Tab-separated table of C-alpha atoms in Angstrom:
chain	number	residue	atom	x	y	z
X	28	ALA	CA	108.356	61.512	21.373
X	29	GLN	CA	109.377	57.706	21.796
X	30	SER	CA	111.975	56.481	19.409
X	31	VAL	CA	114.421	53.581	18.886
X	32	ALA	CA	117.672	53.675	17.314
X	33	GLN	CA	119.646	50.794	16.023
X	34	PRO	CA	122.950	52.366	15.120
X	35	GLU	CA	124.537	49.406	12.960
X	36	ASP	CA	122.836	48.519	9.678
X	37	GLN	CA	124.963	45.185	9.663
X	38	VAL	CA	126.876	43.177	12.112
X	39	ASN	CA	129.256	40.379	11.057
X	40	VAL	CA	130.584	37.719	13.543
X	41	ALA	CA	132.296	34.459	13.203
X	42	GLU	CA	130.400	31.191	14.249
X	43	GLY	CA	131.113	30.588	17.977
X	44	ASN	CA	132.024	33.912	18.797
X	45	PRO	CA	129.578	36.248	21.045
X	46	LEU	CA	127.210	38.599	19.249
X	47	THR	CA	125.792	42.047	20.320
X	48	VAL	CA	122.994	43.933	18.278
X	49	LYS	CA	122.721	47.441	19.767
X	50	CYS	CA	119.674	49.217	20.482
X	51	THR	CA	119.192	52.642	22.387
X	52	TYR	CA	115.751	54.052	23.151
X	53	SER	CA	114.133	57.431	23.917
X	54	VAL	CA	110.844	57.307	26.031
X	55	SER	CA	108.743	59.118	28.516
X	56	GLY	CA	107.826	57.045	31.216
X	57	ASN	CA	108.607	53.420	31.711
X	58	PRO	CA	110.150	51.733	28.637
X	59	TYR	CA	108.620	48.582	27.170
X	60	LEU	CA	111.061	47.082	24.987
X	61	PHE	CA	111.031	44.254	22.617
X	62	TRP	CA	113.201	42.273	20.066
X	63	TYR	CA	112.070	40.526	17.255
X	64	VAL	CA	113.914	38.663	14.338
X	65	GLN	CA	112.959	38.355	10.719
X	66	TYR	CA	114.191	35.421	8.587
X	67	PRO	CA	114.084	35.731	4.678
X	68	ASN	CA	110.541	35.975	3.334
X	69	ARG	CA	108.863	35.367	6.794
X	70	GLY	CA	107.373	37.483	9.212
X	71	LEU	CA	108.646	38.764	12.522
X	72	GLN	CA	109.159	36.566	15.284
X	73	PHE	CA	109.213	37.508	19.055
X	74	LEU	CA	112.635	36.864	20.753
X	75	LEU	CA	112.273	38.592	24.192
X	76	LYS	CA	110.775	41.550	25.931
X	77	TYR	CA	111.655	43.877	28.986
X	78	ILE	CA	108.684	45.219	31.040
X	79	THR	CA	110.078	45.218	34.500
X	80	GLY	CA	112.377	43.350	37.010
X	81	ASP	CA	115.578	41.896	36.046
X	82	ASN	CA	117.797	43.936	33.811
X	83	LEU	CA	119.008	40.659	32.019
X	84	VAL	CA	116.089	39.245	29.848
X	85	LYS	CA	116.495	35.755	28.402
X	86	GLY	CA	114.559	34.733	25.379
X	87	SER	CA	114.316	32.370	22.338
X	88	TYR	CA	117.070	30.537	20.689
X	89	GLY	CA	119.602	31.444	23.350
X	90	PHE	CA	119.356	35.189	23.117
X	91	GLU	CA	119.286	37.413	26.015
X	92	ALA	CA	119.178	41.383	26.160
X	93	GLU	CA	120.336	43.677	28.953
X	94	PHE	CA	118.106	46.864	29.946
X	95	ASN	CA	120.526	49.538	31.041
X	96	LYS	CA	118.369	52.767	32.371
X	97	SER	CA	121.367	54.911	32.754
X	98	GLN	CA	122.611	54.258	29.040
X	99	THR	CA	119.054	54.009	27.804
X	100	SER	CA	120.024	50.794	26.142
X	101	PHE	CA	118.853	47.258	25.247
X	102	HIS	CA	121.255	45.489	23.570
X	103	LEU	CA	120.560	42.014	22.229
X	104	LYS	CA	123.229	39.269	22.964
X	105	LYS	CA	124.060	35.531	22.462
X	106	PRO	CA	127.340	33.877	23.900
X	107	SER	CA	127.924	31.874	20.789
X	108	ALA	CA	126.685	32.859	17.361
X	109	LEU	CA	125.082	30.206	14.834
X	110	VAL	CA	125.081	30.391	11.328
X	111	SER	CA	121.598	29.839	11.541
X	112	ASP	CA	121.162	33.200	13.450
X	113	SER	CA	121.831	35.160	10.082
X	114	ALA	CA	118.732	37.185	9.933
X	115	LEU	CA	117.266	40.883	10.342
X	116	TYR	CA	116.827	42.094	13.903
X	117	PHE	CA	114.566	44.646	14.989
X	118	CYS	CA	114.425	46.448	18.417
X	119	ALA	CA	110.815	48.020	19.135
X	120	VAL	CA	109.526	50.283	21.989
X	121	ARG	CA	105.910	50.291	22.753
X	122	ASP	CA	104.180	53.685	22.199
X	123	ILE	CA	102.666	54.360	25.646
X	124	ALA	CA	101.959	58.016	25.013
X	125	SER	CA	99.430	57.456	22.278
X	126	GLY	CA	97.543	55.296	24.221
X	127	THR	CA	97.306	52.482	21.235
X	128	TYR	CA	100.631	50.475	22.359
X	129	LYS	CA	101.575	50.112	18.872
X	130	TYR	CA	105.263	49.353	18.257
X	131	ILE	CA	107.683	52.085	17.120
X	132	PHE	CA	110.507	50.111	15.508
X	133	GLY	CA	114.245	50.645	14.739
X	134	THR	CA	115.587	50.521	11.272
X	135	GLY	CA	116.814	46.912	11.860
X	136	THR	CA	120.111	45.534	11.959
X	137	ARG	CA	121.304	42.638	9.637
X	138	LEU	CA	123.354	39.988	11.394
X	139	LYS	CA	125.834	37.765	9.331
X	140	VAL	CA	127.326	34.792	11.151
X	141	LEU	CA	130.091	33.593	9.174
X	142	ALA	CA	131.081	30.050	9.202
B	13	GLY	CA	94.469	28.887	14.121
B	14	ALA	CA	97.957	28.500	15.674
B	15	GLY	CA	99.145	31.798	14.656
B	16	VAL	CA	98.307	34.998	12.596
B	17	SER	CA	97.852	34.186	8.889
B	18	GLN	CA	97.566	36.602	6.072
B	19	SER	CA	96.330	36.311	2.346
B	20	PRO	CA	97.314	36.595	-0.368
B	21	SER	CA	100.963	35.793	0.474
B	22	ASN	CA	102.017	37.778	-2.817
B	23	LYS	CA	100.105	40.266	-4.929
B	24	VAL	CA	100.974	41.751	-8.176
B	25	THR	CA	98.633	44.486	-9.456
B	26	GLU	CA	98.746	47.219	-12.019
B	27	LYS	CA	98.914	50.872	-11.150
B	28	GLY	CA	95.325	52.425	-10.342
B	29	LYS	CA	93.909	48.995	-9.584
B	30	ASP	CA	92.402	48.363	-6.053
B	31	VAL	CA	93.701	45.564	-3.631
B	32	GLU	CA	92.507	43.893	-0.513
B	33	LEU	CA	94.784	42.480	2.001
B	34	ARG	CA	93.309	40.065	4.591
B	35	CYS	CA	94.372	39.238	8.131
B	36	ASP	CA	93.087	36.556	10.338
B	37	PRO	CA	94.497	37.139	13.941
B	38	ILE	CA	95.027	34.553	16.665
B	39	SER	CA	91.643	33.501	18.086
B	40	GLY	CA	90.664	35.440	20.868
B	41	HIS	CA	92.906	38.429	20.321
B	42	THR	CA	91.225	41.483	20.612
B	43	ALA	CA	93.872	43.945	19.489
B	44	LEU	CA	95.082	44.146	15.913
B	45	TYR	CA	97.645	46.071	14.227
B	46	TRP	CA	98.604	46.615	10.485
B	47	TYR	CA	102.225	47.674	9.547
B	48	ARG	CA	104.162	48.359	6.486
B	49	GLN	CA	107.526	47.181	5.577
B	50	SER	CA	109.079	49.054	2.801
B	51	LEU	CA	112.750	48.855	1.541
B	52	GLY	CA	114.587	51.882	3.007
B	53	GLN	CA	111.774	52.891	5.189
B	54	GLY	CA	111.792	50.044	7.776
B	55	LEU	CA	108.567	49.134	9.551
B	56	GLU	CA	105.925	51.683	9.862
B	57	PHE	CA	102.609	51.577	11.835
B	58	LEU	CA	99.450	52.010	9.670
B	59	ILE	CA	96.183	51.180	11.887
B	60	TYR	CA	95.068	49.756	15.033
B	61	PHE	CA	91.981	47.938	16.028
B	62	GLN	CA	90.479	47.195	19.367
B	63	GLY	CA	87.820	44.946	18.770
B	64	ASN	CA	85.951	46.236	15.468
B	65	SER	CA	86.803	50.004	16.231
B	66	ALA	CA	90.173	51.832	15.093
B	67	PRO	CA	90.894	54.311	17.689
B	68	ASP	CA	94.149	55.059	15.855
B	69	LYS	CA	94.486	55.480	11.943
B	70	SER	CA	97.189	57.945	12.182
B	71	GLY	CA	99.784	55.705	10.185
B	72	LEU	CA	97.269	55.419	7.068
B	73	PRO	CA	99.548	57.304	4.286
B	74	SER	CA	96.389	58.523	2.337
B	75	ASP	CA	92.854	58.550	1.917
B	76	ARG	CA	93.437	55.669	-0.599
B	77	PHE	CA	94.051	53.407	2.338
B	78	SER	CA	91.283	52.215	4.484
B	79	ALA	CA	90.701	49.191	6.786
B	80	GLU	CA	87.953	47.434	8.636
B	81	ARG	CA	87.395	44.416	11.139
B	82	THR	CA	84.644	42.729	11.579
B	83	GLY	CA	83.226	40.311	14.254
B	84	GLY	CA	86.296	41.259	16.377
B	85	SER	CA	88.275	38.832	14.217
B	86	VAL	CA	89.152	39.130	10.394
B	87	SER	CA	90.450	42.266	9.317
B	88	THR	CA	90.871	43.879	5.733
B	89	LEU	CA	93.037	46.406	4.517
B	90	THR	CA	92.092	47.968	1.302
B	91	ILE	CA	94.294	50.297	-0.961
B	92	GLN	CA	92.339	52.032	-3.716
B	93	ARG	CA	93.892	53.387	-7.031
B	94	THR	CA	97.293	51.747	-6.066
B	95	GLN	CA	100.539	53.560	-6.922
B	96	GLN	CA	104.076	52.348	-7.007
B	97	GLU	CA	105.244	53.501	-4.022
B	98	ASP	CA	102.479	51.331	-2.318
B	99	SER	CA	104.946	48.349	-3.244
B	100	ALA	CA	105.743	46.849	0.279
B	101	VAL	CA	105.331	44.117	2.677
B	102	TYR	CA	102.144	44.494	4.508
B	103	LEU	CA	102.371	42.934	7.913
B	104	CYS	CA	99.445	42.269	10.299
B	105	ALA	CA	99.997	41.587	14.278
B	106	SER	CA	97.601	40.632	16.945
B	107	SER	CA	97.744	40.705	20.773
B	108	SER	CA	95.584	39.194	23.537
B	109	LEU	CA	94.762	42.092	25.446
B	110	ASP	CA	95.139	45.781	24.935
B	111	GLY	CA	98.387	46.905	27.085
B	112	ALA	CA	101.881	47.895	26.873
B	113	ARG	CA	103.083	44.497	28.537
B	114	GLN	CA	101.303	42.460	25.772
B	115	THR	CA	103.470	40.798	22.827
B	116	GLN	CA	102.288	41.307	19.460
B	117	TYR	CA	102.301	38.221	17.254
B	118	PHE	CA	103.111	38.896	13.528
B	119	GLY	CA	101.604	37.153	10.443
B	120	PRO	CA	103.953	36.262	7.513
B	121	GLY	CA	102.894	39.309	5.531
B	122	THR	CA	101.456	40.115	1.916
B	123	ARG	CA	104.091	41.188	-0.405
B	124	LEU	CA	102.625	43.799	-2.742
B	125	LEU	CA	103.976	44.826	-6.101
B	126	VAL	CA	102.488	47.375	-8.103
B	127	LEU	CA	103.595	47.552	-11.600
């Protein structure tokens, strides 16, 4: 079965410092991995995805993620955090096995960037 | 429209009443998904539409839940005889083509509170 794990409920980081939000996955076949961000009282916004190709994927708002096949990880990173990055972040894997391509989401990680 | 829209944005209802939640996907998007976001439960898949048909209804929690899609566009999620455990944010997403590589774009959600 396909699954995604976000081991940290919350991550705190000082403004200007680099941030990492962790995600590991378990899939059969090729992984299709996504990151979304959710600001308070708003829907999910797409940040970036890994389908194939370069292991380092660049996305919106200066975020990037590194696909690591050997560690089955897809950690979200940003070199310098902003207070406005504070939000709830979800990692998701595409469910290929079911044929419907629905997302299977992690439980989310709340990022707090402290001024 | 520019994005996925959902209505109402908020709905308060009494236990036992029926509710209808509406989703307008991005024009031309053939795939449509409903998810539910509950406190402590994360994001869970409910149902998937390809055009007007629903090949995957596996996430609907009970027979009180149903959904339809007409004209390959608007979708309605209906919850009959609502229960307090139905309280959640209901999110709709659409994508342009059916396939693993396609990004799903989410609406702002409908926040349902069952008293």
